[in-house]
PDB file of C-alpha atoms in Angstrom:
ATOM      1  CA  UNK A 446      70.500 -24.163 -19.601  1.00 54.00           C
ATOM      2  CA  UNK A 447      68.096 -21.854 -17.584  1.00 49.00           C
ATOM      3  CA  UNK A 448      68.253 -18.300 -19.031  1.00 55.00           C
ATOM      4  CA  UNK A 449      67.567 -15.232 -17.332  1.00 47.00           C
ATOM      5  CA  UNK A 450      64.444 -14.690 -19.364  1.00 53.00           C
ATOM      6  CA  UNK A 451      63.045 -18.084 -18.382  1.00 55.00           C
ATOM      7  CA  UNK A 452      63.316 -17.475 -14.827  1.00 48.00           C
ATOM      8  CA  UNK A 453      61.469 -14.248 -15.452  1.00 57.00           C
ATOM      9  CA  UNK A 454      58.712 -16.107 -17.199  1.00 49.00           C
ATOM     10  CA  UNK A 455      58.552 -18.999 -14.360  1.00 50.00           C
ATOM     11  CA  UNK A 456      58.501 -16.082 -11.763  1.00 48.00           C
ATOM     12  CA  UNK A 457      55.430 -14.402 -13.468  1.00 50.00           C
ATOM     13  CA  UNK A 458      53.447 -17.759 -13.848  1.00 52.00           C
ATOM     14  CA  UNK A 459      54.271 -18.654 -10.012  1.00 46.00           C
ATOM     15  CA  UNK A 460      52.911 -14.933  -9.019  1.00 45.00           C
ATOM     16  CA  UNK A 461      50.004 -15.415 -11.337  1.00 49.00           C
ATOM     17  CA  UNK A 462      49.422 -18.863  -9.786  1.00 43.00           C
ATOM     18  CA  UNK A 463      49.780 -17.472  -6.087  1.00 39.00           C
ATOM     19  CA  UNK A 464      47.381 -14.551  -6.843  1.00 43.00           C
ATOM     20  CA  UNK A 465      44.694 -16.899  -8.182  1.00 43.00           C
ATOM     21  CA  UNK A 466      44.870 -19.407  -5.091  1.00 42.00           C
ATOM     22  CA  UNK A 467      44.967 -16.360  -2.650  1.00 35.00           C
ATOM     23  CA  UNK A 468      41.707 -14.790  -4.435  1.00 38.00           C
ATOM     24  CA  UNK A 469      39.902 -18.293  -4.396  1.00 42.00           C
ATOM     25  CA  UNK A 470      40.620 -18.619  -0.651  1.00 40.00           C
ATOM     26  CA  UNK A 471      39.572 -15.092   0.054  1.00 33.00           C
ATOM     27  CA  UNK A 472      36.175 -15.632  -1.880  1.00 32.00           C
ATOM     28  CA  UNK A 473      35.439 -18.668   0.196  1.00 39.00           C
ATOM     29  CA  UNK A 474      35.972 -16.870   3.664  1.00 37.00           C
ATOM     30  CA  UNK A 475      33.400 -14.041   2.534  1.00 33.00           C
ATOM     31  CA  UNK A 476      29.722 -14.305   3.189  1.00 37.00           C
ATOM     32  CA  UNK A 477      27.578 -14.139   0.008  1.00 36.00           C
ATOM     33  CA  UNK A 478      26.270 -10.809  -1.272  1.00 34.00           C
ATOM     34  CA  UNK A 479      22.618 -10.680  -1.591  1.00 38.00           C
ATOM     35  CA  UNK A 480      20.783  -7.923  -3.619  1.00 40.00           C
ATOM     36  CA  UNK A 481      18.856  -5.567  -1.377  1.00 47.00           C
ATOM     37  CA  UNK A 482      15.391  -6.801  -0.700  1.00 52.00           C
ATOM     38  CA  UNK A 483      12.566  -3.973  -1.345  1.00 56.00           C
ATOM     39  CA  UNK A 484      10.351  -4.236   1.755  1.00 64.00           C
ATOM     40  CA  UNK A 485       8.518  -0.972   0.790  1.00 66.00           C
ATOM     41  CA  UNK A 486       8.259   1.577  -2.022  1.00 76.00           C
ATOM     42  CA  UNK A 487      11.107   3.613  -0.420  1.00 62.00           C
ATOM     43  CA  UNK A 488      14.587   2.054  -0.365  1.00 55.00           C
ATOM     44  CA  UNK A 489      17.285   4.568  -1.419  1.00 45.00           C
ATOM     45  CA  UNK A 490      18.156   2.006  -4.244  1.00 45.00           C
ATOM     46  CA  UNK A 491      14.417   2.614  -5.719  1.00 51.00           C
ATOM     47  CA  UNK A 492      14.248   6.011  -5.248  1.00 49.00           C
ATOM     48  CA  UNK A 493      17.374   7.223  -6.542  1.00 50.00           C
ATOM     49  CA  UNK A 494      16.754   7.872 -10.228  1.00 51.00           C
ATOM     50  CA  UNK A 495      13.372   6.261 -10.164  1.00 56.00           C
ATOM     51  CA  UNK A 496      10.867   8.993  -9.572  1.00 63.00           C
ATOM     52  CA  UNK A 497       8.058   7.519 -11.907  1.00 81.00           C
ATOM     53  CA  UNK A 498       5.055   5.678 -10.193  1.00 88.00           C
ATOM     54  CA  UNK A 499       4.286   2.271 -11.319  1.00 89.00           C
ATOM     55  CA  UNK A 500       4.618  -1.497 -10.521  1.00 88.00           C
ATOM     56  CA  UNK A 501       7.299  -2.659  -8.266  1.00 85.00           C
ATOM     57  CA  UNK A 502       7.849  -6.295  -6.830  1.00 83.00           C
ATOM     58  CA  UNK A 503       8.460  -6.204  -2.984  1.00 79.00           C
ATOM     59  CA  UNK A 504       9.443  -8.801  -0.392  1.00 76.00           C
ATOM     60  CA  UNK A 505       7.486  -7.657   2.955  1.00 69.00           C
ATOM     61  CA  UNK A 506       8.694 -10.863   4.751  1.00 67.00           C
ATOM     62  CA  UNK A 507      12.266 -10.796   3.451  1.00 64.00           C
ATOM     63  CA  UNK A 508      13.988 -12.519   0.358  1.00 65.00           C
ATOM     64  CA  UNK A 509      12.812 -15.896   1.306  1.00 68.00           C
ATOM     65  CA  UNK A 510       9.158 -14.741   1.649  1.00 71.00           C
ATOM     66  CA  UNK A 511       6.416 -14.442  -1.131  1.00 79.00           C
ATOM     67  CA  UNK A 512       6.925 -11.674  -3.293  1.00 82.00           C
ATOM     68  CA  UNK A 513       4.215  -8.896  -3.620  1.00 84.00           C
ATOM     69  CA  UNK A 514       3.402  -6.791  -6.778  1.00 88.00           C
ATOM     70  CA  UNK A 515       2.484  -3.414  -5.484  1.00 91.00           C
ATOM     71  CA  UNK A 516       1.817  -0.007  -7.233  1.00 93.00           C
ATOM     72  CA  UNK A 517       4.564   2.707  -5.897  1.00 91.00           C
ATOM     73  CA  UNK A 518       3.320   6.384  -5.715  1.00 92.00           C
ATOM     74  CA  UNK A 519       6.816   8.140  -6.214  1.00 89.00           C
ATOM     75  CA  UNK A 520       5.524  11.561  -6.980  1.00 89.00           C
ATOM     76  CA  UNK A 521       3.009  12.356  -3.961  1.00 93.00           C
ATOM     77  CA  UNK A 522       4.726  14.365  -1.092  1.00 92.00           C
ATOM     78  CA  UNK A 523       7.983  13.227  -1.804  1.00 88.00           C
ATOM     79  CA  UNK A 524       6.940   9.628  -2.804  1.00 89.00           C
ATOM     80  CA  UNK A 525       7.601   6.329  -1.007  1.00 89.00           C
ATOM     81  CA  UNK A 526       4.010   5.413  -0.746  1.00 93.00           C
ATOM     82  CA  UNK A 527       2.740   1.752  -1.346  1.00 93.00           C
ATOM     83  CA  UNK A 528      -0.705   2.111  -2.877  1.00 96.00           C
ATOM     84  CA  UNK A 529      -3.245  -0.515  -1.296  1.00 97.00           C
ATOM     85  CA  UNK A 530      -6.642   0.768  -2.655  1.00 96.00           C
ATOM     86  CA  UNK A 531      -7.838   2.504  -5.905  1.00 96.00           C
ATOM     87  CA  UNK A 532     -11.198   3.369  -7.200  1.00 92.00           C
ATOM     88  CA  UNK A 533     -11.473   5.536 -10.336  1.00 90.00           C
ATOM     89  CA  UNK A 534     -14.356   4.094 -12.688  1.00 87.00           C
ATOM     90  CA  UNK A 535     -16.275   1.437 -11.163  1.00 88.00           C
ATOM     91  CA  UNK A 536     -14.744  -1.449 -13.358  1.00 92.00           C
ATOM     92  CA  UNK A 537     -13.782  -3.638 -10.330  1.00 95.00           C
ATOM     93  CA  UNK A 538     -16.756  -5.012  -8.200  1.00 95.00           C
ATOM     94  CA  UNK A 539     -15.719  -4.163  -4.593  1.00 95.00           C
ATOM     95  CA  UNK A 540     -18.976  -6.135  -3.158  1.00 95.00           C
ATOM     96  CA  UNK A 541     -16.992  -9.147  -2.146  1.00 97.00           C
ATOM     97  CA  UNK A 542     -16.713 -11.742   0.347  1.00 97.00           C
ATOM     98  CA  UNK A 543     -14.124 -12.260   3.312  1.00 98.00           C
ATOM     99  CA  UNK A 544     -11.614 -14.316   1.540  1.00 98.00           C
ATOM    100  CA  UNK A 545     -11.270 -11.998  -1.425  1.00 98.00           C
ATOM    101  CA  UNK A 546     -10.871  -8.897   0.710  1.00 99.00           C
ATOM    102  CA  UNK A 547      -8.120 -10.836   2.785  1.00 98.00           C
ATOM    103  CA  UNK A 548      -6.229 -11.934  -0.464  1.00 96.00           C
ATOM    104  CA  UNK A 549      -6.995  -8.892  -2.527  1.00 97.00           C
ATOM    105  CA  UNK A 550      -8.214  -8.461  -5.890  1.00 98.00           C
ATOM    106  CA  UNK A 551      -8.220  -6.116  -9.068  1.00 97.00           C
ATOM    107  CA  UNK A 552      -5.147  -4.802 -11.088  1.00 96.00           C
ATOM    108  CA  UNK A 553      -2.658  -2.421  -9.308  1.00 95.00           C
ATOM    109  CA  UNK A 554      -2.556  -0.132 -12.441  1.00 94.00           C
ATOM    110  CA  UNK A 555      -6.365   0.022 -12.186  1.00 96.00           C
ATOM    111  CA  UNK A 556      -8.943  -0.340  -9.788  1.00 96.00           C
ATOM    112  CA  UNK A 557      -7.958  -3.006  -6.752  1.00 97.00           C
ATOM    113  CA  UNK A 558      -7.515  -3.881  -3.170  1.00 98.00           C
ATOM    114  CA  UNK A 559      -4.236  -5.060  -2.107  1.00 96.00           C
ATOM    115  CA  UNK A 560      -5.518  -7.376   0.560  1.00 97.00           C
ATOM    116  CA  UNK A 561      -6.079  -7.401   4.182  1.00 98.00           C
ATOM    117  CA  UNK A 562      -3.329 -10.013   5.024  1.00 95.00           C
ATOM    118  CA  UNK A 563      -0.873  -7.725   3.079  1.00 93.00           C
ATOM    119  CA  UNK A 564      -1.946  -4.644   5.097  1.00 96.00           C
ATOM    120  CA  UNK A 565      -1.326  -6.424   8.209  1.00 96.00           C
ATOM    121  CA  UNK A 566       1.989  -7.724   7.166  1.00 92.00           C
ATOM    122  CA  UNK A 567       3.357  -4.183   5.929  1.00 92.00           C
ATOM    123  CA  UNK A 568       1.753  -2.298   8.943  1.00 95.00           C
ATOM    124  CA  UNK A 569       3.236  -4.350  11.597  1.00 93.00           C
ATOM    125  CA  UNK A 570       6.599  -4.284  10.242  1.00 89.00           C
ATOM    126  CA  UNK A 571       7.388  -0.749  11.149  1.00 90.00           C
ATOM    127  CA  UNK A 572       5.255   2.184  12.149  1.00 95.00           C
ATOM    128  CA  UNK A 573       3.404   3.382   9.456  1.00 96.00           C
ATOM    129  CA  UNK A 574       1.417   6.618   7.943  1.00 97.00           C
ATOM    130  CA  UNK A 575      -1.737   6.696   6.037  1.00 98.00           C
ATOM    131  CA  UNK A 576      -2.630   9.061   3.223  1.00 97.00           C
ATOM    132  CA  UNK A 577      -6.063   9.053   1.393  1.00 94.00           C
ATOM    133  CA  UNK A 578      -6.417  11.095  -1.747  1.00 93.00           C
ATOM    134  CA  UNK A 579      -9.616  12.295  -3.220  1.00 88.00           C
ATOM    135  CA  UNK A 580     -10.115  13.784  -6.750  1.00 86.00           C
ATOM    136  CA  UNK A 581     -13.014  14.863  -9.137  1.00 77.00           C
ATOM    137  CA  UNK A 582     -12.906  17.114 -11.933  1.00 75.00           C
ATOM    138  CA  UNK A 583     -12.452  20.074 -10.027  1.00 75.00           C
ATOM    139  CA  UNK A 584     -10.721  19.490  -6.757  1.00 80.00           C
ATOM    140  CA  UNK A 585      -8.263  17.398  -5.000  1.00 86.00           C
ATOM    141  CA  UNK A 586      -8.108  16.805  -1.164  1.00 87.00           C
ATOM    142  CA  UNK A 587      -6.247  14.435   1.110  1.00 92.00           C
ATOM    143  CA  UNK A 588      -6.313  13.237   4.529  1.00 93.00           C
ATOM    144  CA  UNK A 589      -3.251  11.908   6.276  1.00 96.00           C
ATOM    145  CA  UNK A 590      -2.711   9.757   9.391  1.00 97.00           C
ATOM    146  CA  UNK A 591       0.304   9.470  11.435  1.00 97.00           C
ATOM    147  CA  UNK A 592      -0.679   6.148  12.933  1.00 98.00           C
ATOM    148  CA  UNK A 593      -2.026   3.233  10.855  1.00 98.00           C
ATOM    149  CA  UNK A 594      -1.990  -0.353  11.541  1.00 98.00           C
ATOM    150  CA  UNK A 595      -4.154  -3.379  10.514  1.00 98.00           C
ATOM    151  CA  UNK A 596      -4.253  -6.015  13.255  1.00 98.00           C
ATOM    152  CA  UNK A 597      -4.305  -9.724  12.535  1.00 96.00           C
ATOM    153  CA  UNK A 598      -7.086 -10.546  14.557  1.00 94.00           C
ATOM    154  CA  UNK A 599     -10.355  -9.408  12.381  1.00 96.00           C
ATOM    155  CA  UNK A 600      -7.991  -6.991  10.621  1.00 98.00           C
ATOM    156  CA  UNK A 601      -8.830  -4.384  13.372  1.00 97.00           C
ATOM    157  CA  UNK A 602      -8.091  -0.890  12.392  1.00 98.00           C
ATOM    158  CA  UNK A 603      -5.812   1.387  14.418  1.00 98.00           C
ATOM    159  CA  UNK A 604      -5.693   5.091  12.792  1.00 98.00           C
ATOM    160  CA  UNK A 605      -4.987   8.380  14.466  1.00 97.00           C
ATOM    161  CA  UNK A 606      -3.140  11.734  14.105  1.00 98.00           C
ATOM    162  CA  UNK A 607      -4.964  13.324  11.339  1.00 95.00           C
ATOM    163  CA  UNK A 608      -3.799  16.238   9.112  1.00 94.00           C
ATOM    164  CA  UNK A 609      -4.925  17.383   5.515  1.00 92.00           C
ATOM    165  CA  UNK A 610      -7.484  19.266   3.698  1.00 88.00           C
ATOM    166  CA  UNK A 611     -10.331  16.630   3.087  1.00 85.00           C
ATOM    167  CA  UNK A 612     -11.546  16.867   6.931  1.00 85.00           C
ATOM    168  CA  UNK A 613     -11.112  13.848   9.475  1.00 88.00           C
ATOM    169  CA  UNK A 614     -13.699  11.247   8.818  1.00 86.00           C
ATOM    170  CA  UNK A 615     -11.657   8.150   9.401  1.00 92.00           C
ATOM    171  CA  UNK A 616     -10.825   8.353  13.173  1.00 93.00           C
ATOM    172  CA  UNK A 617     -14.641   7.492  13.797  1.00 91.00           C
ATOM    173  CA  UNK A 618     -13.835   4.176  12.397  1.00 93.00           C
ATOM    174  CA  UNK A 619     -10.659   3.571  14.868  1.00 97.00           C
ATOM    175  CA  UNK A 620     -10.552   0.172  16.657  1.00 96.00           C
ATOM    176  CA  UNK A 621     -13.187  -1.285  14.249  1.00 95.00           C
ATOM    177  CA  UNK A 622     -12.967  -4.791  12.853  1.00 95.00           C
ATOM    178  CA  UNK A 623     -13.266  -5.338   9.137  1.00 97.00           C
ATOM    179  CA  UNK A 624     -16.637  -6.392   7.671  1.00 95.00           C
ATOM    180  CA  UNK A 625     -17.589  -8.250   4.532  1.00 96.00           C
ATOM    181  CA  UNK A 626     -20.993  -9.386   3.199  1.00 94.00           C
ATOM    182  CA  UNK A 627     -20.176 -12.662   4.450  1.00 94.00           C
ATOM    183  CA  UNK A 628     -18.809 -11.873   7.857  1.00 93.00           C
ATOM    184  CA  UNK A 629     -20.980  -8.806   9.188  1.00 84.00           C
ATOM    185  CA  UNK A 630     -20.943  -8.605  13.014  1.00 74.00           C
ATOM    186  CA  UNK A 631     -24.349  -9.311  14.539  1.00 59.00           C
ATOM    187  CA  UNK A 632     -23.580  -6.438  16.986  1.00 66.00           C
ATOM    188  CA  UNK A 633     -24.850  -4.013  14.392  1.00 65.00           C
ATOM    189  CA  UNK A 634     -28.290  -2.924  14.015  1.00 71.00           C
ATOM    190  CA  UNK A 635     -27.705  -2.724  10.226  1.00 77.00           C
ATOM    191  CA  UNK A 636     -25.694  -5.295   8.179  1.00 86.00           C
ATOM    192  CA  UNK A 637     -23.468  -2.581   6.880  1.00 89.00           C
ATOM    193  CA  UNK A 638     -21.351  -4.486   4.656  1.00 91.00           C
ATOM    194  CA  UNK A 639     -24.602  -5.704   2.886  1.00 90.00           C
ATOM    195  CA  UNK A 640     -26.233  -2.363   2.873  1.00 87.00           C
ATOM    196  CA  UNK A 641     -23.706  -0.268   1.602  1.00 86.00           C
ATOM    197  CA  UNK A 642     -22.343  -3.203  -0.837  1.00 89.00           C
ATOM    198  CA  UNK A 643     -18.595  -3.119   0.108  1.00 93.00           C
ATOM    199  CA  UNK A 644     -16.077  -4.420   2.768  1.00 95.00           C
ATOM    200  CA  UNK A 645     -15.023  -1.794   5.355  1.00 94.00           C
ATOM    201  CA  UNK A 646     -14.306  -1.079   9.040  1.00 95.00           C
ATOM    202  CA  UNK A 647     -17.775  -0.086   9.669  1.00 92.00           C
ATOM    203  CA  UNK A 648     -19.174   1.211  13.072  1.00 89.00           C
ATOM    204  CA  UNK A 649     -22.754   0.893  12.442  1.00 79.00           C
ATOM    205  CA  UNK A 650     -22.087   2.228   9.865  1.00 85.00           C
ATOM    206  CA  UNK A 651     -19.668   4.805   8.625  1.00 82.00           C
ATOM    207  CA  UNK A 652     -18.528   8.319   8.113  1.00 83.00           C
ATOM    208  CA  UNK A 653     -16.127   7.191   5.511  1.00 84.00           C
ATOM    209  CA  UNK A 654     -16.367   4.362   3.070  1.00 86.00           C
ATOM    210  CA  UNK A 655     -14.137   4.130   0.028  1.00 89.00           C
ATOM    211  CA  UNK A 656     -15.403   0.516  -1.065  1.00 91.00           C
ATOM    212  CA  UNK A 657     -19.013   1.102  -1.311  1.00 87.00           C
ATOM    213  CA  UNK A 658     -21.005   0.830  -4.651  1.00 81.00           C
ATOM    214  CA  UNK A 659     -19.382   3.019  -7.128  1.00 80.00           C
ATOM    215  CA  UNK A 660     -21.394   5.792  -9.108  1.00 66.00           C
ATOM    216  CA  UNK A 661     -24.967   4.412  -9.092  1.00 50.00           C
ATOM    217  CA  UNK A 662     -27.800   3.567  -6.763  1.00 42.00           C
ATOM    218  CA  UNK A 663     -27.274   6.189  -3.920  1.00 37.00           C
ATOM    219  CA  UNK A 664     -29.942   4.611  -1.866  1.00 39.00           C
ATOM    220  CA  UNK A 665     -27.276   1.847  -0.694  1.00 40.00           C
ATOM    221  CA  UNK A 666     -24.750   4.669  -0.009  1.00 44.00           C
ATOM    222  CA  UNK A 667     -26.720   6.827   2.319  1.00 40.00           C
ATOM    223  CA  UNK A 668     -29.269   5.819   4.796  1.00 39.00           C
ATOM    224  CA  UNK A 669     -31.806   8.142   6.156  1.00 34.00           C
ATOM    225  CA  UNK A 670     -30.011   8.337   9.569  1.00 36.00           C
ATOM    226  CA  UNK A 671     -26.697   9.430   8.153  1.00 39.00           C
ATOM    227  CA  UNK A 672     -25.520  13.079   8.600  1.00 34.00           C
ATOM    228  CA  UNK A 673     -23.616  15.094   6.124  1.00 33.00           C
ATOM    229  CA  UNK A 674     -19.976  14.297   6.866  1.00 41.00           C
ATOM    230  CA  UNK A 675     -16.658  16.055   5.249  1.00 43.00           C
ATOM    231  CA  UNK A 676     -15.641  12.653   3.495  1.00 51.00           C
ATOM    232  CA  UNK A 677     -18.935  12.260   1.612  1.00 45.00           C
ATOM    233  CA  UNK A 678     -16.749  11.457  -1.496  1.00 43.00           C
ATOM    234  CA  UNK A 679     -15.400   8.342   0.419  1.00 43.00           C
ATOM    235  CA  UNK A 680     -18.897   7.041  -0.208  1.00 44.00           C
ATOM    236  CA  UNK A 681     -17.601   7.309  -3.936  1.00 40.00           C
ATOM    237  CA  UNK A 682     -20.791   9.129  -4.662  1.00 39.00           C
ATOM    238  CA  UNK A 683     -21.495  12.323  -3.009  1.00 35.00           C
ATOM    239  CA  UNK A 684     -25.045  12.680  -1.698  1.00 34.00           C
ATOM    240  CA  UNK A 685     -25.832  15.521  -4.052  1.00 33.00           C
ATOM    241  CA  UNK A 686     -27.294  14.368  -7.009  1.00 33.00           C
ATOM    242  CA  UNK A 687     -25.430  16.964  -9.125  1.00 34.00           C
ATOM    243  CA  UNK A 688     -22.100  14.613  -8.642  1.00 34.00           C
ATOM    244  CA  UNK A 689     -23.649  11.404  -9.965  1.00 38.00           C
ATOM    245  CA  UNK A 690     -21.819  11.903 -13.398  1.00 38.00           C
ATOM    246  CA  UNK A 691     -18.515  13.293 -12.092  1.00 47.00           C
ATOM    247  CA  UNK A 692     -15.725  11.131 -12.190  1.00 63.00           C
ATOM    248  CA  UNK A 693     -14.331  10.412  -8.551  1.00 77.00           C
ATOM    249  CA  UNK A 694     -10.752   8.922  -7.822  1.00 86.00           C
ATOM    250  CA  UNK A 695      -9.838   7.717  -4.633  1.00 90.00           C
ATOM    251  CA  UNK A 696      -6.469   6.032  -3.601  1.00 94.00           C
ATOM    252  CA  UNK A 697      -5.152   4.786  -0.148  1.00 96.00           C
ATOM    253  CA  UNK A 698      -1.558   4.526   0.382  1.00 97.00           C
ATOM    254  CA  UNK A 699       0.983   3.882   3.201  1.00 96.00           C
ATOM    255  CA  UNK A 700       4.560   4.528   3.941  1.00 94.00           C
ATOM    256  CA  UNK A 701       6.964   4.260   6.932  1.00 93.00           C
ATOM    257  CA  UNK A 702       6.334   7.335   9.454  1.00 93.00           C
ATOM    258  CA  UNK A 703       9.943   7.920   9.892  1.00 89.00           C
ATOM    259  CA  UNK A 704      10.471   8.334   5.965  1.00 85.00           C
ATOM    260  CA  UNK A 705      12.175  11.394   4.744  1.00 79.00           C
ATOM    261  CA  UNK A 706      11.869  12.418   1.149  1.00 73.00           C
ATOM    262  CA  UNK A 707      15.460  12.166  -0.547  1.00 67.00           C
ATOM    263  CA  UNK A 708      16.964  15.082  -2.476  1.00 67.00           C
ATOM    264  CA  UNK A 709      15.969  15.293  -5.955  1.00 61.00           C
ATOM    265  CA  UNK A 710      18.554  17.255  -7.705  1.00 55.00           C
TER     266      UNK A 710
END
């Protein structure tokens, strides 16, 4: 004999079964939800509650591409900067060949160069801005550029739209291709990468050079024909001997030009 109680139990079991089937069918019709992919050091998911600079894994070519470990500067001028070069103590040799400059070298927490291929990939995904920060024991200055791109062919530099306190010495290098000790254009009177001991966008030779020899042997940083420029510190050692024993820190970083710093309450 079927009682009212047993009918209630059967009805409840049927409703649970129906709910389970409908839920399973609904799940099958929905697209898989993928986690956000960090392309730069600036997505809302990254900035919200994460204001400390440090290592972050990003995917410049999307979630199916090769991940890249970068250093994110989340503090300077609102944060969101992907750092691609740092010099601070001379612990890493920057007098390297084309393959190493293309791939990158060093440690993102210390001295490093992210790599020309990575610079090309990042700067051609969207319009980028460049910031260069220079600091010694007594002073900090910066140079910022609203346009920054590294082309695929010979990693030619496009840079412009200067603002800042360091003076504009990088625009001189606009439209120059990258040179290394084993790939120095024959059109130069001087083999710049060999003479100045580092890879750079030379223009016979430079007004700015962050990748030269660090801290010693000033003759390799300055030729007799060079004029005093605003970015002397970009040669890593100033042309005045009084600076030789001072620590000079330089960083180069990029972020999308359209970036707007989030409110930090």
